[in-house]
Tab-separated table of C-alpha atoms in Angstrom:
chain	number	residue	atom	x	y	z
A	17	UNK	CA	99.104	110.961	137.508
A	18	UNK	CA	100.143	108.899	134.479
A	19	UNK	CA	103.782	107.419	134.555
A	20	UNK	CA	106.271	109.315	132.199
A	21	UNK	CA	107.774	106.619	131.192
A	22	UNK	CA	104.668	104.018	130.647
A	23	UNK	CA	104.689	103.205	126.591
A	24	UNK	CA	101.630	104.824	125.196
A	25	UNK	CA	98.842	102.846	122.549
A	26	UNK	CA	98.853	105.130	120.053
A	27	UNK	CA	101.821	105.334	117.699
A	28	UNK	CA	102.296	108.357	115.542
A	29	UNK	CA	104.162	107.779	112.408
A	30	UNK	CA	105.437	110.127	109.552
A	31	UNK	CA	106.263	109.066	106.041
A	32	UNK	CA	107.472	111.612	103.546
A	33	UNK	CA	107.558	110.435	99.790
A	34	UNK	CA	110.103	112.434	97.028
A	35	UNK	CA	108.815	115.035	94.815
A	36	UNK	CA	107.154	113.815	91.473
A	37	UNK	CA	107.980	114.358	88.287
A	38	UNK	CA	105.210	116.947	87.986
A	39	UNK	CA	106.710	118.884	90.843
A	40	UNK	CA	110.376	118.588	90.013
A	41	UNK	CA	109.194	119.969	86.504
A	42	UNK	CA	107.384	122.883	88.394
A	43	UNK	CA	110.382	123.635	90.107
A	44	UNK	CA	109.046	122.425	93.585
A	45	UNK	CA	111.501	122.305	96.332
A	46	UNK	CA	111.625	119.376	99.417
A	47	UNK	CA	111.615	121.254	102.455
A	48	UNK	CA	111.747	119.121	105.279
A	49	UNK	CA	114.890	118.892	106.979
A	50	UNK	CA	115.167	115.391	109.487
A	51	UNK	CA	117.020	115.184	112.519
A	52	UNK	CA	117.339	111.809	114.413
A	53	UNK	CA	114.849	109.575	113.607
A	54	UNK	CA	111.587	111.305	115.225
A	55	UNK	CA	111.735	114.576	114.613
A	56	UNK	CA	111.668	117.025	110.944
A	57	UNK	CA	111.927	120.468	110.477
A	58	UNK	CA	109.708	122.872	108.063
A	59	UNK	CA	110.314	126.552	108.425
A	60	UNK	CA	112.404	126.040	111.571
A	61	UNK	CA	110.052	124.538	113.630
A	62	UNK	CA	110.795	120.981	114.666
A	63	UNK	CA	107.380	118.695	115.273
A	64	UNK	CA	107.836	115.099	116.666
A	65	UNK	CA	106.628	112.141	116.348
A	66	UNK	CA	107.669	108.335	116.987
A	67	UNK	CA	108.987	107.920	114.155
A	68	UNK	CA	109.542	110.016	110.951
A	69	UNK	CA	110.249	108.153	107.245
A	70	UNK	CA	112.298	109.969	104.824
A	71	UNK	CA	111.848	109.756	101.196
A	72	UNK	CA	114.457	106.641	101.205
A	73	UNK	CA	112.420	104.213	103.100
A	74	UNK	CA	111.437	101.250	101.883
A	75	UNK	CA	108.285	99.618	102.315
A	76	UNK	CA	109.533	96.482	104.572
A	77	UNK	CA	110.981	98.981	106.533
A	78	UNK	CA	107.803	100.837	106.942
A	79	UNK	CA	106.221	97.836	107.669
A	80	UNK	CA	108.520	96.517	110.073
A	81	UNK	CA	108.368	100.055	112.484
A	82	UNK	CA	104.737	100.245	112.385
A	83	UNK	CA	102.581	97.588	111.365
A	84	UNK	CA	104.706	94.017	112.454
A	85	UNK	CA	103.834	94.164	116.137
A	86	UNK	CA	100.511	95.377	115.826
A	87	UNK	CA	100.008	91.989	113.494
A	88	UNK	CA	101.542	90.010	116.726
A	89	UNK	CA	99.591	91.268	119.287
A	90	UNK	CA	96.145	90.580	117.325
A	91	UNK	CA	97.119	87.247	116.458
A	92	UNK	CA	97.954	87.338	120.159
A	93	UNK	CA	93.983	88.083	121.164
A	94	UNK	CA	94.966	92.229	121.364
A	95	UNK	CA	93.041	94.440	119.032
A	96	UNK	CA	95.280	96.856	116.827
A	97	UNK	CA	94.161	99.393	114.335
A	98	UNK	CA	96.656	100.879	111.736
A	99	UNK	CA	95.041	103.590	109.133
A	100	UNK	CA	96.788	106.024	106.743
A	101	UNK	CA	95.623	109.924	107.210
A	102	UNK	CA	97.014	112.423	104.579
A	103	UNK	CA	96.581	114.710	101.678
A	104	UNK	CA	95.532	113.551	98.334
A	105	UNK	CA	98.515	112.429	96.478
A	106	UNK	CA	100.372	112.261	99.595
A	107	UNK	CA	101.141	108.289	99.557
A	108	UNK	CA	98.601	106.787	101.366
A	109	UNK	CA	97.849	103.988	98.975
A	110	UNK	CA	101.405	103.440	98.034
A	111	UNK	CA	102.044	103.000	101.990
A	112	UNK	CA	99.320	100.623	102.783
A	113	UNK	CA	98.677	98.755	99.082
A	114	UNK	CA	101.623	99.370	97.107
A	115	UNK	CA	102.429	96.901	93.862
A	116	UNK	CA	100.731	93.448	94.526
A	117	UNK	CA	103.049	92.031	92.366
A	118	UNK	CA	106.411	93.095	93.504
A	119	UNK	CA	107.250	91.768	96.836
A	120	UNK	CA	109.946	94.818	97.638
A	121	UNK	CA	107.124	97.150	97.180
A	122	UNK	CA	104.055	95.199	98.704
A	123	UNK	CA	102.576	97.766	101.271
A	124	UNK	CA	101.429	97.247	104.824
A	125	UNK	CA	98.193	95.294	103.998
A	126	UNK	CA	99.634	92.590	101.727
A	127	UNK	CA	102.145	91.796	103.950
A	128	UNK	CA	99.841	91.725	107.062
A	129	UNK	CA	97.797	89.356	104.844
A	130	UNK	CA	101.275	87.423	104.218
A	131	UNK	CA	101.992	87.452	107.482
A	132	UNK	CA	98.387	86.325	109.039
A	133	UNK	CA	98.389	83.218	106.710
A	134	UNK	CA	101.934	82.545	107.368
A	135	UNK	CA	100.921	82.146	111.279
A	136	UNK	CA	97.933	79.965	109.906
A	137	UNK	CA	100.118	77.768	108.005
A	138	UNK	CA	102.616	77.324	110.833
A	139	UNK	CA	99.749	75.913	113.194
């Protein structure tokens, strides 16, 4: 039998981006109602995961949770995967792209790339 308490491989993250204008115009309404900082709430059922991002979150932070480790441990000889699943228009490119030229919103793969040559530098 597995051990409870053994930390899995697989990571399941959950970003949630703000309405647009499109939607605010339509009259859309955010539903999702957080609690702590791995579970959210539509229609009064809770679903967890190992981590849940609310609309506020910047992309460092994103980055940071999810992606800074896994960079680590394959500089470190480990292989790590990190991919972005989702909707269309959901934020998947914003997440893992974001604007090349602004470092505060430089998503996951620029700053894996920043952070690869960084460790190549420093050798």
């Amino acid at each position: 039998m597995a051990d409870a308490n053994a930390e899995c491989n697989i990571k399941v993250l959950c970003r949630f981006r703000p309405l647009n204008e499109s939607e605010i115009v339509r009259g859309d309404k955010f539903i999702p109602i957080f609690q702590g900082e791995d579970t959210v709430i539509f229609g009064g059922k809770a679903y967890v995961f190992d981590q849940v991002f609310p609309t506020n979150t910047t992309q460092e932070q994103v980055y940071n949770t999810c992606a800074k480790q896994i960079v680590k441990d394959v500089l470190g000889g480990y292989n790590g995967t990190i991919f972005a699943y989702g909707q269309t228009s959901s934020g998947k490119t914003h997440t893992m792209e974001g604007n090349l030229h602004d470092p505060q919103a430089m998503g996951i793969m620029p700053r894996i790339a920043q952070d690869i040559f960084e460790h190549i530098f420093a050798m």
